[in-house]
Tab-separated table of C-alpha atoms in Angstrom:
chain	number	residue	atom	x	y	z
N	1159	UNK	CA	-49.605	49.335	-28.816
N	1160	UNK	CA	-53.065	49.622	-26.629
N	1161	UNK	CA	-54.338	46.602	-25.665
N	1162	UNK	CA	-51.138	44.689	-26.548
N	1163	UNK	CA	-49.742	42.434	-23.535
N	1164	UNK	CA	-46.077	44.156	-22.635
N	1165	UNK	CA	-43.827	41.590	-23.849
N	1166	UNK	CA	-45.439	41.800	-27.238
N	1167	UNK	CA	-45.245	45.607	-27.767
N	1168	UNK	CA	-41.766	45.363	-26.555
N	1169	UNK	CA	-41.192	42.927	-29.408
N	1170	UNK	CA	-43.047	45.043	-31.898
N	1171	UNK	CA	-40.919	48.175	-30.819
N	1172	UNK	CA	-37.744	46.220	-30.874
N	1173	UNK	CA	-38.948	44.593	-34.623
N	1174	UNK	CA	-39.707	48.194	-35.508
N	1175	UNK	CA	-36.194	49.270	-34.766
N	1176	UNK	CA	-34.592	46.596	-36.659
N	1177	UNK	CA	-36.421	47.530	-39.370
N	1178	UNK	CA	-38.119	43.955	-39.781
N	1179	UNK	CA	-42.117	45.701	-38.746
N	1180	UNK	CA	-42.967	48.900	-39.680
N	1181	UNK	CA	-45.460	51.185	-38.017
N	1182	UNK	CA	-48.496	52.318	-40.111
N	1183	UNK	CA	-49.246	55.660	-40.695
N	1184	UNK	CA	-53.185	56.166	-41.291
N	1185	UNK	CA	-53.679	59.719	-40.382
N	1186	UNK	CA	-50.981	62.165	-41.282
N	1187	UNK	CA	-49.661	59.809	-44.085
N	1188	UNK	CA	-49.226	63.218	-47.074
N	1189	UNK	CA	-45.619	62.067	-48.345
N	1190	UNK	CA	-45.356	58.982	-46.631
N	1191	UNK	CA	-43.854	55.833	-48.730
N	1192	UNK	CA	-45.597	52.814	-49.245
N	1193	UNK	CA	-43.878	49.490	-48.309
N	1194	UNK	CA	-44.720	45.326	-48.443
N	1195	UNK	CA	-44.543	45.565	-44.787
N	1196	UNK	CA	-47.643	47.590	-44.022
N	1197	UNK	CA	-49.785	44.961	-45.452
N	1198	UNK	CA	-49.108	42.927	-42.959
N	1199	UNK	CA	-49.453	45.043	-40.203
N	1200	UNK	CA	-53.178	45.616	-41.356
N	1201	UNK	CA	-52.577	49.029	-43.402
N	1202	UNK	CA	-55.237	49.939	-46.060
N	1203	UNK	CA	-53.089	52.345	-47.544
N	1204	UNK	CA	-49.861	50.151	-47.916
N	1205	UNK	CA	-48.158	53.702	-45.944
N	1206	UNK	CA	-45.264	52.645	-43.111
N	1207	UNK	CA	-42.232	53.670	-41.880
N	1208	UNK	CA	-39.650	52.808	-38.986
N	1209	UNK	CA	-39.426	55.776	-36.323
N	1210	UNK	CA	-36.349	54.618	-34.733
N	1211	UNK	CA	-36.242	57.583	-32.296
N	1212	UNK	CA	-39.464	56.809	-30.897
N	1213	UNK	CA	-39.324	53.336	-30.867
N	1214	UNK	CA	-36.573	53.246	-28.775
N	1215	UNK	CA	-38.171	56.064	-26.733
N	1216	UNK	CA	-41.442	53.645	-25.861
N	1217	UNK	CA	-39.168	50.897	-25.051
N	1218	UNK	CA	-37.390	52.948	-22.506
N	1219	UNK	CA	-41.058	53.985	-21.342
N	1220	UNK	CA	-42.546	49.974	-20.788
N	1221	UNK	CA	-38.942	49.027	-19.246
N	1222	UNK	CA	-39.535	52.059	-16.658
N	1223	UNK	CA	-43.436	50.899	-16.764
N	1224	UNK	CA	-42.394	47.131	-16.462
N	1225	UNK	CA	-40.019	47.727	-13.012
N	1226	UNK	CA	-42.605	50.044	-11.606
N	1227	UNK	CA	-44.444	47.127	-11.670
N	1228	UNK	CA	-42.283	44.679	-10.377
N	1229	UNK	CA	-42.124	47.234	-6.902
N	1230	UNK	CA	-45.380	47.383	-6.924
N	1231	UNK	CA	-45.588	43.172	-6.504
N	1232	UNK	CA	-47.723	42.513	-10.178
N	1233	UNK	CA	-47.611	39.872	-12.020
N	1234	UNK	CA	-45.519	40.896	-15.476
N	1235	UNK	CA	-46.826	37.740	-17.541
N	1236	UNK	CA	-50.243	39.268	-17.023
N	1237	UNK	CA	-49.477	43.161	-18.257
N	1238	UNK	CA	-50.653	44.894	-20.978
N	1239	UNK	CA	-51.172	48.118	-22.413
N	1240	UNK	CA	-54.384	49.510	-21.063
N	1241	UNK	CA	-54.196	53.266	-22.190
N	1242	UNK	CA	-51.376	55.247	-23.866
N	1243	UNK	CA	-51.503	58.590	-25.275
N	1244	UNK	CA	-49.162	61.524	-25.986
N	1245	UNK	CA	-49.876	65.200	-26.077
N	1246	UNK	CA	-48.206	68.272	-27.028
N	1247	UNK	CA	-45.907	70.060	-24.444
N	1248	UNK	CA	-44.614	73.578	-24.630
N	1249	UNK	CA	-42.170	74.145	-26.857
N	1250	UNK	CA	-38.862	75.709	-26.073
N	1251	UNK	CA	-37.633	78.403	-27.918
N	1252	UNK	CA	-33.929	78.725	-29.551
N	1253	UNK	CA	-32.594	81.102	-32.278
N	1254	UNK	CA	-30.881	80.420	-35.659
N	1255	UNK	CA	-29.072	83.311	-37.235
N	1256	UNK	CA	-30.315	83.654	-41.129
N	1257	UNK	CA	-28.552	86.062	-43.544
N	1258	UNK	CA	-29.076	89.581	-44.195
N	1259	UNK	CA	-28.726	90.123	-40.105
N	1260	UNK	CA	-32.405	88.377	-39.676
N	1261	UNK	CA	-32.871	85.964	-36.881
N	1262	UNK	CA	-35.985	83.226	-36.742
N	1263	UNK	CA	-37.092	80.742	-34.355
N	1264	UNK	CA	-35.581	77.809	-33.871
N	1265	UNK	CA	-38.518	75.705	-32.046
N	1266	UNK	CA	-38.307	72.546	-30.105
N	1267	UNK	CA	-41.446	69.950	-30.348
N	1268	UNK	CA	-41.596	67.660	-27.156
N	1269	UNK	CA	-44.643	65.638	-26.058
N	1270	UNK	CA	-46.012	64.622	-23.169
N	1271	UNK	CA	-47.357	60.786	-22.898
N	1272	UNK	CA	-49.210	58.893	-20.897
N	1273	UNK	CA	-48.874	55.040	-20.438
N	1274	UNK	CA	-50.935	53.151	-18.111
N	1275	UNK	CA	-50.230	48.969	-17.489
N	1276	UNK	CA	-53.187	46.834	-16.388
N	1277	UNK	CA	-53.106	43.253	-15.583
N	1278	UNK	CA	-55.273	41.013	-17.186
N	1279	UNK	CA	-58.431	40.061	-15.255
N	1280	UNK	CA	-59.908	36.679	-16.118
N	1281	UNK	CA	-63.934	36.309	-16.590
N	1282	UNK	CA	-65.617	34.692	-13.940
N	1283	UNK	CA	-68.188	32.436	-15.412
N	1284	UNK	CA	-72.179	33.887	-14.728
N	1285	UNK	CA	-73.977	31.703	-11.985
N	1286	UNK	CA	-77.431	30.642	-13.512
N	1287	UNK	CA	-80.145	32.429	-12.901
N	1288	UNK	CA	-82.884	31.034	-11.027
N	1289	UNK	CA	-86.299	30.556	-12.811
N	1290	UNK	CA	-88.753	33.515	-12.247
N	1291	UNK	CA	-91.755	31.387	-11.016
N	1292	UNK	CA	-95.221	33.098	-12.385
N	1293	UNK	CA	-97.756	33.668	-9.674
N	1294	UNK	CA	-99.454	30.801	-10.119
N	1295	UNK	CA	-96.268	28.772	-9.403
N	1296	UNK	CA	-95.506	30.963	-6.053
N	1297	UNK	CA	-99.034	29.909	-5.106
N	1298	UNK	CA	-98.259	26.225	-5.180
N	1299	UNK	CA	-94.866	26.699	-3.225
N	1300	UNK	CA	-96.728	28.578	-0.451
């Protein structure tokens, strides 16, 4: 999603939880099944799937992202994903009840992530530089 423009990583997130893109898995891919649709999202390994619960998580993210931005007075055409990251949070800790009177940890996973929105900036064309004159050119302007 980083250095997408907002309206198209909302699309990709909303194509990922129809099922019609899938999200490529490159680093922890042990397990993961191959499909036709990783091909065309650039995958060397042919390894996708469809995270539907975190799809629709990041959507919910860049709507809240998008209307901070409107309050703020940017221009939405112009946003796009500058930075986004997630991290692990502490987990919380539950029990589950096992047989033989033996109890073991029952362990949440939550995240922390960061998501930052730029606009776009456009490049100002460079003003030529002006000759560098050799000093036997400065002499003849003096």
């Amino acid at each position: 999603l980083e250095l997408h423009a907002l309206e198209a990583a909302q699309q990709y997130l909303k194509d990922v939880v129809a099922m019609k893109r899938c999200v490529v898995f490159r680093r922890f891919c042990g397990g993961v099944g191959r499909t036709a649709q990783a091909k065309n999202e650039g995958s060397t390994n042919g390894q996708g799937r469809w995270p539907k619960k975190c799809a629709e998580a990041l959507l919910g993210l860049l709507e809240n992202a998008k209307s901070n931005a409107e309050t703020k007075g940017l221009d939405i055409e112009s946003l796009s994903v500058n930075h986004i990251q997630v991290n692990k949070a502490i987990a919380q800790r539950r029990r589950t009840y096992r047989a033989h009177g033996r109890i073991n940890p029952y362990m949440s996973s939550p995240c922390h992530v960061e998501l930052t929105l730029s606009e776009k900036v456009e490049a100002v064309k460079r003003e030529a530089e002006p000759k560098k004159l050799n000093r036997i050119e400065k002499a003849k302007l003096r």
